[in-house]
């Protein structure tokens, strides 16, 4: 008997909720983080990563496996941790803004593959429906949390500038990303097959 990787649907739905929660919390911060970038950086990097997406799509017949789905999902989350920590160490420099933009483009680069793999490997319509509902609830919850977080900093700590607010919210993002990685690891289990 050889072990086979399978998705734990319950853990995966929680993972998708927290993944979208992260996005909802972080969404407003990107505008502030990207301020040091030059306007020309965006289309140049966009072209590069769009070109890189083509060979990944052409490799679907080889990489569309549960094993790669898990590895690429984990890779994307580790990239997220790296840019959050880099931002906390040295915020608002051109290099860190570029790193964050590149990291986000890498996550988008694998996004099509991960979305297609999710649909293929889960297959059950009711589970896919639960995932999409969890994602929307996560994003909405994240945006609500970010509004409350920024209002608390404004009214109770008298922090009004966006850069300081965005810096502090990244401590929350590190915590959320840790939960995301934990849930992602729990979402994939090895089971014995004949």
Coordinates of N, CA, C and O in Angstrom, one line a residue:
X1 N 0.8 -1.2 0.0 CA 0.0 0.0 0.0 C 0.9 1.3 0.0 O 1.8 1.4 0.8
X2 N 0.5 2.2 -0.9 CA 1.3 3.4 -0.9 C 0.4 4.6 -0.5 O -0.8 4.6 -0.7
X3 N 1.0 5.6 0.3 CA 0.1 6.7 0.8 C -0.2 7.6 -0.4 O 0.5 7.9 -1.3
X4 N -1.5 8.1 -0.3 CA -2.0 9.1 -1.3 C -2.4 10.3 -0.6 O -3.1 10.3 0.4
X5 N -2.1 11.5 -1.2 CA -2.5 12.7 -0.6 C -4.0 13.0 -1.0 O -4.4 12.9 -2.1
X6 N -4.7 13.4 0.1 CA -6.1 13.8 -0.1 C -6.4 15.1 0.6 O -5.7 15.4 1.6
X7 N -7.5 15.7 0.2 CA -7.9 17.0 0.8 C -8.9 16.7 2.0 O -9.8 15.9 1.8
X8 N -8.6 17.3 3.1 CA -9.5 17.3 4.2 C -10.4 18.5 4.0 O -10.0 19.7 4.2
X9 N -11.6 18.3 3.5 CA -12.5 19.4 3.1 C -12.8 20.4 4.2 O -12.8 21.6 3.9
X10 N -13.1 19.9 5.4 CA -13.4 20.8 6.5 C -12.3 21.8 6.8 O -12.5 23.0 6.9
X11 N -11.0 21.2 6.9 CA -9.9 22.1 7.1 C -9.6 23.0 5.9 O -9.2 24.2 6.1
X12 N -9.9 22.5 4.7 CA -9.6 23.3 3.5 C -10.6 24.5 3.4 O -10.2 25.6 3.1
X13 N -11.8 24.3 3.8 CA -12.8 25.4 3.8 C -12.3 26.5 4.9 O -12.4 27.7 4.6
X14 N -11.9 26.0 6.0 CA -11.4 27.0 7.0 C -10.1 27.7 6.5 O -10.0 28.9 6.7
X15 N -9.3 27.0 5.8 CA -8.1 27.6 5.2 C -8.5 28.7 4.2 O -7.9 29.8 4.2
X16 N -9.5 28.4 3.4 CA -9.9 29.4 2.4 C -10.5 30.6 3.0 O -10.4 31.7 2.6
X17 N -11.3 30.4 4.1 CA -11.8 31.5 4.9 C -10.7 32.4 5.4 O -10.8 33.6 5.2
X18 N -9.7 31.8 6.1 CA -8.6 32.6 6.6 C -7.8 33.3 5.5 O -7.3 34.4 5.7
X19 N -7.6 32.6 4.4 CA -6.9 33.1 3.3 C -7.6 34.4 2.8 O -6.9 35.4 2.5
X20 N -8.9 34.3 2.7 CA -9.7 35.5 2.2 C -9.7 36.6 3.3 O -9.8 37.7 3.0
X21 N -9.8 36.1 4.5 CA -9.7 37.1 5.7 C -8.4 37.9 5.6 O -8.5 39.1 5.7
X22 N -7.3 37.2 5.3 CA -6.0 37.9 5.1 C -6.2 39.0 4.0 O -5.8 40.1 4.2
X23 N -6.7 38.5 2.9 CA -6.8 39.4 1.7 C -7.7 40.6 2.1 O -7.4 41.8 1.8
X24 N -8.8 40.4 2.8 CA -9.7 41.5 3.2 C -9.0 42.5 4.1 O -9.2 43.7 4.0
X25 N -8.2 42.0 5.1 CA -7.5 42.8 6.0 C -6.4 43.6 5.3 O -6.2 44.8 5.5
X26 N -5.7 43.0 4.3 CA -4.6 43.6 3.7 C -4.9 44.5 2.5 O -4.1 45.3 2.1
X27 N -6.1 44.4 2.0 CA -6.4 45.0 0.7 C -6.1 46.5 0.7 O -5.5 47.0 -0.3
X28 N -6.4 47.2 1.7 CA -6.2 48.6 1.7 C -4.7 49.0 1.9 O -4.3 50.1 1.5
X29 N -3.9 48.1 2.4 CA -2.5 48.4 2.7 C -1.7 48.5 1.5 O -0.6 49.1 1.5
X30 N -2.1 47.8 0.4 CA -1.2 47.7 -0.8 C -1.0 49.1 -1.4 O 0.1 49.4 -1.9
X31 N -2.0 49.9 -1.4 CA -1.9 51.2 -1.9 C -0.8 52.0 -1.3 O 0.0 52.6 -1.9
X32 N -0.7 51.9 0.0 CA 0.3 52.6 0.8 C 1.7 51.9 0.6 O 2.7 52.6 0.4
X33 N 1.7 50.6 0.6 CA 3.0 49.9 0.4 C 3.6 50.2 -1.0 O 4.8 50.2 -1.1
X34 N 2.8 50.4 -2.0 CA 3.4 50.5 -3.3 C 3.8 52.0 -3.6 O 4.3 52.2 -4.7
X35 N 3.6 52.9 -2.7 CA 3.9 54.3 -3.0 C 5.3 54.5 -3.4 O 5.6 55.4 -4.3
X36 N 6.4 53.8 -2.9 CA 7.7 54.1 -3.4 C 8.0 53.6 -4.8 O 9.0 54.0 -5.4
X37 N 7.1 52.8 -5.4 CA 7.3 52.2 -6.7 C 7.1 53.3 -7.8 O 6.3 54.2 -7.6
X38 N 7.8 53.1 -8.9 CA 7.6 54.0 -10.1 C 6.4 53.4 -10.9 O 6.2 52.2 -10.9
X39 N 5.7 54.3 -11.5 CA 4.5 53.9 -12.2 C 4.9 52.9 -13.3 O 4.1 52.0 -13.7
X40 N 6.0 53.0 -13.9 CA 6.5 52.1 -15.0 C 6.8 50.7 -14.5 O 6.7 49.7 -15.2
X41 N 7.1 50.6 -13.2 CA 7.3 49.2 -12.6 C 6.1 48.3 -12.8 O 6.3 47.1 -13.0
X42 N 4.9 48.8 -12.6 CA 3.7 48.0 -12.6 C 3.5 47.2 -14.0 O 3.4 46.0 -14.0
X43 N 3.5 48.0 -15.1 CA 3.3 47.2 -16.4 C 4.5 46.3 -16.7 O 4.4 45.3 -17.3
X44 N 5.7 46.8 -16.4 CA 6.9 46.0 -16.7 C 6.8 44.6 -16.0 O 7.0 43.5 -16.6
X45 N 6.6 44.7 -14.7 CA 6.5 43.4 -13.9 C 5.3 42.6 -14.3 O 5.3 41.4 -14.4
X46 N 4.2 43.3 -14.7 CA 3.0 42.6 -15.2 C 3.3 41.8 -16.4 O 2.8 40.7 -16.6
X47 N 4.0 42.4 -17.4 CA 4.4 41.7 -18.6 C 5.3 40.5 -18.3 O 5.0 39.4 -18.8
X48 N 6.3 40.7 -17.4 CA 7.2 39.6 -17.1 C 6.4 38.4 -16.5 O 6.5 37.2 -16.9
X49 N 5.5 38.7 -15.5 CA 4.8 37.6 -14.9 C 3.7 37.0 -15.7 O 3.4 35.8 -15.6
X50 N 3.1 37.8 -16.6 CA 2.2 37.2 -17.6 C 2.9 36.2 -18.5 O 2.3 35.2 -18.9
X51 N 4.1 36.6 -19.0 CA 4.9 35.7 -19.8 C 5.2 34.4 -19.1 O 5.2 33.3 -19.6
X52 N 5.6 34.5 -17.8 CA 5.9 33.4 -17.0 C 4.7 32.4 -16.7 O 4.9 31.2 -16.5
X53 N 3.5 33.0 -16.8 CA 2.3 32.2 -16.6 C 2.1 31.2 -17.7 O 1.5 30.1 -17.5
X54 N 2.6 31.5 -18.9 CA 2.3 30.7 -20.1 C 3.0 29.3 -19.9 O 2.3 28.3 -20.1
X55 N 4.3 29.2 -19.6 CA 4.9 27.9 -19.4 C 4.2 27.1 -18.3 O 4.1 25.9 -18.4
X56 N 3.8 27.8 -17.2 CA 3.1 27.0 -16.2 C 1.8 26.4 -16.7 O 1.6 25.2 -16.5
X57 N 1.1 27.2 -17.5 CA -0.2 26.7 -18.1 C 0.1 25.5 -19.0 O -0.6 24.5 -19.1
X58 N 1.3 25.6 -19.7 CA 1.6 24.5 -20.7 C 2.1 23.3 -20.0 O 2.1 22.2 -20.6
X59 N 2.4 23.4 -18.7 CA 2.9 22.2 -17.9 C 1.7 21.6 -17.1 O 2.0 20.6 -16.3
X60 N 0.5 22.0 -17.3 CA -0.6 21.5 -16.5 C -0.7 19.9 -16.6 O -1.0 19.3 -15.6
X61 N -0.4 19.4 -17.8 CA -0.5 17.9 -17.9 C 0.4 17.2 -17.0 O 0.2 16.1 -16.5
X62 N 1.6 17.8 -16.6 CA 2.5 17.2 -15.7 C 2.3 17.6 -14.3 O 2.6 16.8 -13.4
X63 N 1.9 18.9 -14.0 CA 1.9 19.4 -12.7 C 0.5 19.3 -12.0 O 0.3 19.6 -10.9
X64 N -0.5 19.0 -12.8 CA -1.9 19.0 -12.2 C -2.1 17.7 -11.4 O -2.8 16.8 -11.8
X65 N -1.4 17.7 -10.3 CA -1.5 16.5 -9.4 C -1.7 17.1 -8.0 O -1.5 18.3 -7.7
X66 N -2.3 16.3 -7.1 CA -2.5 16.7 -5.7 C -1.2 17.1 -5.0 O -1.2 18.1 -4.3
X67 N -0.2 16.4 -5.3 CA 1.1 16.7 -4.7 C 1.6 18.1 -5.1 O 2.0 18.9 -4.2
X68 N 1.5 18.5 -6.3 CA 1.9 19.8 -6.8 C 0.9 20.9 -6.2 O 1.3 22.0 -5.9
X69 N -0.3 20.5 -6.2 CA -1.4 21.4 -5.7 C -1.0 21.8 -4.2 O -1.0 23.0 -3.9
X70 N -0.6 20.9 -3.4 CA -0.2 21.1 -2.0 C 1.1 21.9 -2.0 O 1.1 22.9 -1.3
X71 N 2.1 21.5 -2.7 CA 3.4 22.2 -2.7 C 3.3 23.6 -3.2 O 3.9 24.5 -2.6
X72 N 2.6 23.9 -4.2 CA 2.4 25.3 -4.7 C 1.6 26.1 -3.8 O 1.9 27.3 -3.6
X73 N 0.6 25.5 -3.2 CA -0.2 26.3 -2.2 C 0.7 26.7 -1.0 O 0.6 27.8 -0.6
X74 N 1.5 25.7 -0.5 CA 2.4 26.0 0.6 C 3.5 27.1 0.2 O 3.8 28.0 0.9
X75 N 4.0 26.9 -1.0 CA 5.0 27.9 -1.6 C 4.4 29.3 -1.6 O 5.1 30.3 -1.1
X76 N 3.2 29.4 -2.0 CA 2.6 30.8 -2.1 C 2.4 31.4 -0.7 O 2.7 32.6 -0.5
X77 N 2.0 30.6 0.3 CA 1.9 31.1 1.6 C 3.2 31.4 2.3 O 3.3 32.4 3.0
X78 N 4.2 30.7 2.0 CA 5.6 31.0 2.5 C 6.1 32.3 1.9 O 6.7 33.1 2.6
X79 N 5.8 32.5 0.6 CA 6.1 33.8 0.0 C 5.4 35.0 0.7 O 6.0 36.0 0.9
X80 N 4.2 34.8 1.1 CA 3.5 35.8 1.8 C 4.2 36.1 3.2 O 4.3 37.3 3.5
X81 N 4.6 35.1 3.9 CA 5.3 35.3 5.2 C 6.5 36.1 5.0 O 6.9 37.0 5.7
X82 N 7.3 35.8 3.9 CA 8.6 36.4 3.6 C 8.3 37.9 3.4 O 9.0 38.8 4.0
X83 N 7.4 38.3 2.6 CA 7.2 39.7 2.3 C 6.7 40.5 3.5 O 7.0 41.6 3.8
X84 N 5.8 39.8 4.4 CA 5.3 40.5 5.6 C 6.5 40.8 6.5 O 6.6 41.9 7.0
X85 N 7.3 39.8 6.7 CA 8.5 40.0 7.7 C 9.4 41.0 7.1 O 9.9 41.9 7.8
X86 N 9.7 41.0 5.8 CA 10.6 42.0 5.2 C 10.0 43.4 5.3 O 10.7 44.3 5.6
X87 N 8.7 43.5 5.2 CA 8.0 44.8 5.4 C 8.2 45.3 6.8 O 8.5 46.5 7.0
X88 N 8.0 44.4 7.8 CA 8.1 44.8 9.2 C 9.6 45.2 9.5 O 9.8 46.1 10.4
X89 N 10.5 44.6 8.9 CA 11.9 44.9 9.2 C 12.3 46.2 8.5 O 13.0 47.0 9.1
X90 N 11.9 46.4 7.3 CA 12.3 47.7 6.6 C 11.1 48.2 5.7 O 11.1 48.0 4.5
X91 N 10.2 48.9 6.4 CA 9.0 49.3 5.6 C 9.3 50.5 4.8 O 10.1 51.3 5.0
X92 N 8.5 50.6 3.7 CA 8.4 51.8 2.8 C 9.7 52.2 2.1 O 9.9 53.3 1.8
X93 N 10.5 51.2 1.8 CA 11.6 51.5 0.9 C 11.2 51.0 -0.5 O 10.3 50.2 -0.6
X94 N 11.9 51.5 -1.4 CA 11.7 51.1 -2.8 C 11.9 49.6 -3.0 O 11.1 48.9 -3.6
X95 N 12.9 49.0 -2.4 CA 13.3 47.6 -2.5 C 12.2 46.7 -1.9 O 11.8 45.7 -2.5
X96 N 11.7 47.1 -0.7 CA 10.6 46.3 -0.1 C 9.3 46.4 -0.8 O 8.6 45.4 -1.0
X97 N 9.0 47.6 -1.3 CA 7.8 47.8 -2.2 C 7.8 46.9 -3.4 O 6.9 46.2 -3.8
X98 N 9.0 46.8 -4.0 CA 9.2 46.0 -5.2 C 9.1 44.5 -4.8 O 8.5 43.7 -5.5
X99 N 9.7 44.1 -3.7 CA 9.6 42.8 -3.2 C 8.2 42.4 -3.0 O 7.7 41.3 -3.3
X100 N 7.4 43.2 -2.3 CA 6.0 42.9 -2.1 C 5.2 42.8 -3.4 O 4.4 41.9 -3.6
X101 N 5.5 43.7 -4.4 CA 4.8 43.6 -5.6 C 5.2 42.3 -6.4 O 4.3 41.6 -6.9
X102 N 6.5 41.9 -6.3 CA 6.9 40.7 -7.0 C 6.3 39.5 -6.3 O 5.8 38.5 -6.9
X103 N 6.3 39.5 -4.9 CA 5.7 38.4 -4.2 C 4.2 38.2 -4.5 O 3.7 37.1 -4.7
X104 N 3.5 39.4 -4.6 CA 2.1 39.3 -5.0 C 1.9 38.8 -6.4 O 1.0 38.0 -6.7
X105 N 2.8 39.1 -7.3 CA 2.7 38.7 -8.7 C 3.0 37.2 -8.7 O 2.4 36.4 -9.5
X106 N 3.9 36.7 -7.9 CA 4.2 35.2 -7.8 C 2.9 34.5 -7.4 O 2.6 33.4 -7.9
X107 N 2.2 35.1 -6.4 CA 1.0 34.4 -5.9 C -0.1 34.4 -7.1 O -0.8 33.4 -7.2
X108 N -0.1 35.5 -7.8 CA -1.0 35.5 -9.0 C -0.6 34.5 -10.1 O -1.4 33.9 -10.8
X109 N 0.7 34.4 -10.2 CA 1.3 33.5 -11.2 C 0.8 32.1 -11.0 O 0.4 31.4 -12.0
X110 N 0.7 31.6 -9.8 CA 0.2 30.3 -9.5 C -1.3 30.3 -9.2 O -1.8 29.2 -9.1
X111 N -1.9 31.4 -9.2 CA -3.3 31.5 -8.9 C -4.2 30.7 -9.9 O -5.1 30.0 -9.4
X112 N -4.0 30.9 -11.2 CA -4.8 30.1 -12.1 C -4.6 28.6 -11.9 O -5.6 27.9 -11.9
X113 N -3.4 28.2 -11.7 CA -3.2 26.7 -11.5 C -3.9 26.3 -10.3 O -4.6 25.2 -10.3
X114 N -3.7 27.0 -9.2 CA -4.4 26.6 -7.9 C -5.9 26.6 -8.0 O -6.5 25.7 -7.5
X115 N -6.4 27.6 -8.7 CA -7.9 27.6 -8.8 C -8.4 26.5 -9.6 O -9.4 25.8 -9.3
X116 N -7.7 26.1 -10.7 CA -8.1 25.0 -11.6 C -8.0 23.7 -10.8 O -8.8 22.8 -10.9
X117 N -6.8 23.5 -10.1 CA -6.6 22.3 -9.4 C -7.6 22.1 -8.3 O -8.1 21.0 -8.0
X118 N -8.0 23.2 -7.6 CA -9.0 23.1 -6.5 C -10.3 22.6 -7.1 O -10.9 21.7 -6.5
X119 N -10.7 23.1 -8.2 CA -12.0 22.6 -8.9 C -11.8 21.1 -9.3 O -12.8 20.3 -9.1
X120 N -10.7 20.7 -9.8 CA -10.5 19.4 -10.3 C -10.5 18.4 -9.1 O -11.1 17.3 -9.2
X121 N -9.7 18.7 -8.1 CA -9.5 17.7 -7.0 C -10.7 17.7 -6.0 O -10.9 16.7 -5.4
X122 N -11.4 18.8 -5.9 CA -12.5 18.7 -4.9 C -13.8 18.1 -5.6 O -14.4 17.3 -5.0
X123 N -14.1 18.5 -6.8 CA -15.1 18.0 -7.6 C -16.6 18.1 -7.0 O -17.5 18.3 -7.8
X124 N -16.8 18.0 -5.7 CA -18.1 18.0 -5.2 C -18.7 19.4 -5.2 O -18.1 20.3 -4.6
X125 N -19.8 19.6 -5.9 CA -20.4 20.9 -6.0 C -20.7 21.6 -4.7 O -20.4 22.8 -4.5
X126 N -21.2 20.8 -3.7 CA -21.5 21.4 -2.4 C -20.3 21.9 -1.6 O -20.3 22.9 -0.9
X127 N -19.2 21.2 -1.8 CA -17.9 21.6 -1.2 C -17.4 22.8 -1.8 O -17.0 23.8 -1.2
X128 N -17.4 22.9 -3.2 CA -17.0 24.1 -3.9 C -17.9 25.3 -3.5 O -17.4 26.4 -3.3
X129 N -19.1 25.1 -3.4 CA -20.1 26.1 -2.9 C -19.7 26.6 -1.5 O -19.6 27.8 -1.3
X130 N -19.4 25.7 -0.6 CA -19.0 26.1 0.7 C -17.7 26.8 0.7 O -17.5 27.8 1.5
X131 N -16.8 26.5 -0.1 CA -15.5 27.2 -0.3 C -15.7 28.6 -0.7 O -15.2 29.5 -0.2
X132 N -16.6 28.8 -1.7 CA -16.8 30.1 -2.3 C -17.5 31.0 -1.3 O -17.2 32.2 -1.1
X133 N -18.5 30.4 -0.5 CA -19.1 31.2 0.5 C -18.1 31.6 1.6 O -18.1 32.7 2.1
X134 N -17.3 30.6 2.0 CA -16.2 30.9 3.1 C -15.3 32.0 2.6 O -14.9 32.9 3.4
X135 N -14.9 32.0 1.3 CA -14.0 33.0 0.8 C -14.7 34.4 0.8 O -14.0 35.4 1.2
X136 N -16.0 34.5 0.5 CA -16.6 35.8 0.5 C -16.8 36.3 1.9 O -16.6 37.4 2.2
X137 N -17.2 35.4 2.8 CA -17.3 35.7 4.2 C -16.0 36.1 4.8 O -15.9 37.1 5.6
X138 N -14.9 35.5 4.4 CA -13.6 35.8 4.9 C -13.2 37.2 4.4 O -12.7 38.0 5.2
X139 N -13.4 37.5 3.2 CA -13.0 38.8 2.6 C -13.8 39.9 3.3 O -13.2 40.9 3.7
X140 N -15.1 39.7 3.4 CA -15.9 40.7 4.1 C -15.5 40.9 5.5 O -15.3 42.1 6.0
X141 N -15.3 39.8 6.3 CA -14.8 39.9 7.7 C -13.5 40.6 7.8 O -13.3 41.4 8.6
X142 N -12.6 40.3 6.8 CA -11.3 41.0 6.8 C -11.4 42.5 6.6 O -10.7 43.2 7.3
X143 N -12.2 42.9 5.7 CA -12.4 44.3 5.5 C -13.0 45.0 6.7 O -12.6 46.1 7.0
X144 N -14.0 44.3 7.3 CA -14.6 44.9 8.5 C -13.5 45.0 9.6 O -13.4 46.1 10.3
X145 N -12.7 44.0 9.8 CA -11.6 44.0 10.8 C -10.7 45.1 10.5 O -10.3 45.9 11.4
X146 N -10.3 45.3 9.3 CA -9.3 46.4 8.9 C -9.9 47.8 9.2 O -9.2 48.6 9.8
X147 N -11.2 48.0 9.0 CA -11.9 49.3 9.3 C -11.8 49.5 10.8 O -11.4 50.6 11.2
X148 N -12.2 48.5 11.5 CA -12.2 48.6 13.0 C -10.8 48.9 13.5 O -10.6 49.7 14.4
X149 N -9.8 48.1 13.0 CA -8.4 48.3 13.4 C -7.9 49.7 13.2 O -7.4 50.3 14.1
X150 N -8.2 50.2 12.0 CA -7.7 51.6 11.6 C -8.5 52.6 12.5 O -7.9 53.6 12.9
X151 N -9.8 52.4 12.7 CA -10.5 53.3 13.6 C -10.0 53.3 15.0 O -9.9 54.4 15.6
X152 N -9.7 52.2 15.5 CA -9.1 52.1 16.9 C -7.8 52.8 17.0 O -7.6 53.6 17.9
X153 N -6.9 52.6 16.0 CA -5.7 53.4 16.0 C -5.9 54.9 15.9 O -5.2 55.6 16.6
X154 N -6.9 55.2 15.1 CA -7.2 56.7 15.0 C -7.8 57.3 16.2 O -7.3 58.3 16.7
X155 N -8.8 56.7 16.8 CA -9.5 57.3 17.9 C -8.9 57.0 19.3 O -9.0 57.9 20.2
X156 N -8.3 55.9 19.5 CA -7.7 55.6 20.9 C -6.2 55.8 21.0 O -5.7 56.0 22.1
X157 N -5.5 55.7 19.9 CA -4.0 55.9 19.9 C -3.6 57.1 19.2 O -2.4 57.4 19.1
X158 N -4.5 57.9 18.6 CA -4.2 59.1 17.9 C -3.2 58.9 16.8 O -2.4 59.8 16.5
X159 N -3.3 57.7 16.1 CA -2.4 57.5 15.0 C -3.3 57.7 13.7 O -4.2 57.0 13.4
X160 N -2.9 58.8 13.0 CA -3.7 59.1 11.8 C -3.1 58.9 10.5 O -3.8 58.9 9.5
X161 N -1.8 58.8 10.5 CA -1.1 58.6 9.2 C -1.2 57.2 8.7 O -1.1 56.2 9.4
X162 N -1.4 57.0 7.4 CA -1.7 55.7 6.8 C -0.5 54.8 6.9 O -0.7 53.6 7.1
X163 N 0.7 55.3 6.8 CA 1.9 54.4 6.8 C 2.0 53.7 8.2 O 2.3 52.6 8.2
X164 N 1.8 54.5 9.3 CA 1.9 53.9 10.6 C 0.8 52.9 10.8 O 1.0 51.8 11.3
X165 N -0.4 53.2 10.3 CA -1.5 52.2 10.5 C -1.2 50.9 9.7 O -1.5 49.9 10.2
X166 N -0.8 51.1 8.5 CA -0.5 49.9 7.7 C 0.7 49.1 8.3 O 0.6 47.8 8.3
X167 N 1.7 49.7 8.9 CA 2.7 49.0 9.5 C 2.2 48.2 10.7 O 2.5 47.0 10.8
X168 N 1.3 48.7 11.5 CA 0.8 48.0 12.7 C -0.1 46.9 12.3 O -0.2 45.8 12.9
X169 N -0.9 47.0 11.2 CA -1.8 46.0 10.8 C -1.0 44.7 10.3 O -1.5 43.6 10.4
X170 N 0.3 44.9 10.0 CA 1.0 43.7 9.6 C 1.4 42.8 10.7 O 1.7 41.6 10.4
X171 N 1.3 43.2 11.9 CA 1.5 42.3 13.0 C 0.3 41.4 13.1 O 0.4 40.2 13.4
X172 N -0.9 41.9 12.8 CA -2.1 41.1 12.7 C -2.0 40.1 11.5 O -2.4 38.9 11.6
X173 N -1.5 40.6 10.4 CA -1.3 39.8 9.2 C -0.4 38.6 9.4 O -0.6 37.5 8.9
X174 N 0.7 38.8 10.2 CA 1.6 37.7 10.5 C 0.9 36.6 11.3 O 1.0 35.4 11.0
X175 N 0.1 37.0 12.2 CA -0.7 36.1 13.0 C -1.7 35.3 12.2 O -1.8 34.1 12.2
X176 N -2.4 36.0 11.3 CA -3.4 35.4 10.4 C -2.6 34.4 9.4 O -3.1 33.3 9.2
X177 N -1.5 34.9 8.9 CA -0.8 34.0 8.0 C -0.3 32.7 8.6 O -0.2 31.7 8.0
X178 N 0.1 32.8 9.9 CA 0.5 31.6 10.7 C -0.7 30.6 10.8 O -0.5 29.4 10.5
X179 N -1.9 31.1 11.0 CA -3.1 30.3 11.0 C -3.3 29.7 9.7 O -3.6 28.5 9.5
X180 N -3.1 30.5 8.6 CA -3.3 30.0 7.3 C -2.4 28.8 6.9 O -2.9 27.8 6.4
X181 N -1.2 28.9 7.3 CA -0.2 27.9 7.0 C -0.6 26.6 7.8 O -0.5 25.5 7.2
X182 N -0.9 26.8 9.0 CA -1.3 25.7 9.9 C -2.5 24.9 9.3 O -2.6 23.7 9.1
X183 N -3.6 25.7 8.9 CA -4.8 25.1 8.3 C -4.5 24.5 6.9 O -5.1 23.5 6.6
X184 N -3.6 25.1 6.1 CA -3.2 24.5 4.8 C -2.6 23.1 5.0 O -2.9 22.2 4.4
X185 N -1.6 23.0 6.0 CA -1.0 21.8 6.3 C -2.0 20.7 6.7 O -2.0 19.6 6.3
X186 N -3.0 21.1 7.5 CA -4.0 20.2 8.0 C -5.0 19.9 6.9 O -5.7 18.9 7.0
X187 N -5.0 20.6 5.8 CA -6.0 20.4 4.7 C -5.6 19.2 3.8 O -6.4 18.8 3.0
X188 N -4.4 18.8 3.9 CA -3.9 17.7 3.1 C -3.4 16.6 4.0 O -2.6 16.8 4.9
X189 N -4.0 15.4 3.8 CA -3.6 14.2 4.6 C -3.2 13.1 3.7 O -3.7 12.9 2.5
X190 N -2.2 12.3 4.1 CA -1.9 11.1 3.4 C -2.7 9.9 3.9 O -2.9 9.7 5.1
X191 N -3.3 9.2 3.0 CA -4.1 8.0 3.3 C -3.6 6.8 2.6 O -3.0 7.0 1.5
X192 N -3.7 5.7 3.2 CA -3.2 4.4 2.6 C -4.1 4.0 1.5 O -5.3 4.0 1.7
X193 N -3.6 3.6 0.4 CA -4.4 3.0 -0.7 C -3.8 1.7 -1.1 O -2.7 1.3 -0.9
X194 N -4.7 0.9 -1.7 CA -4.3 -0.5 -2.2 C -3.5 -0.4 -3.5 O -3.7 0.3 -4.3

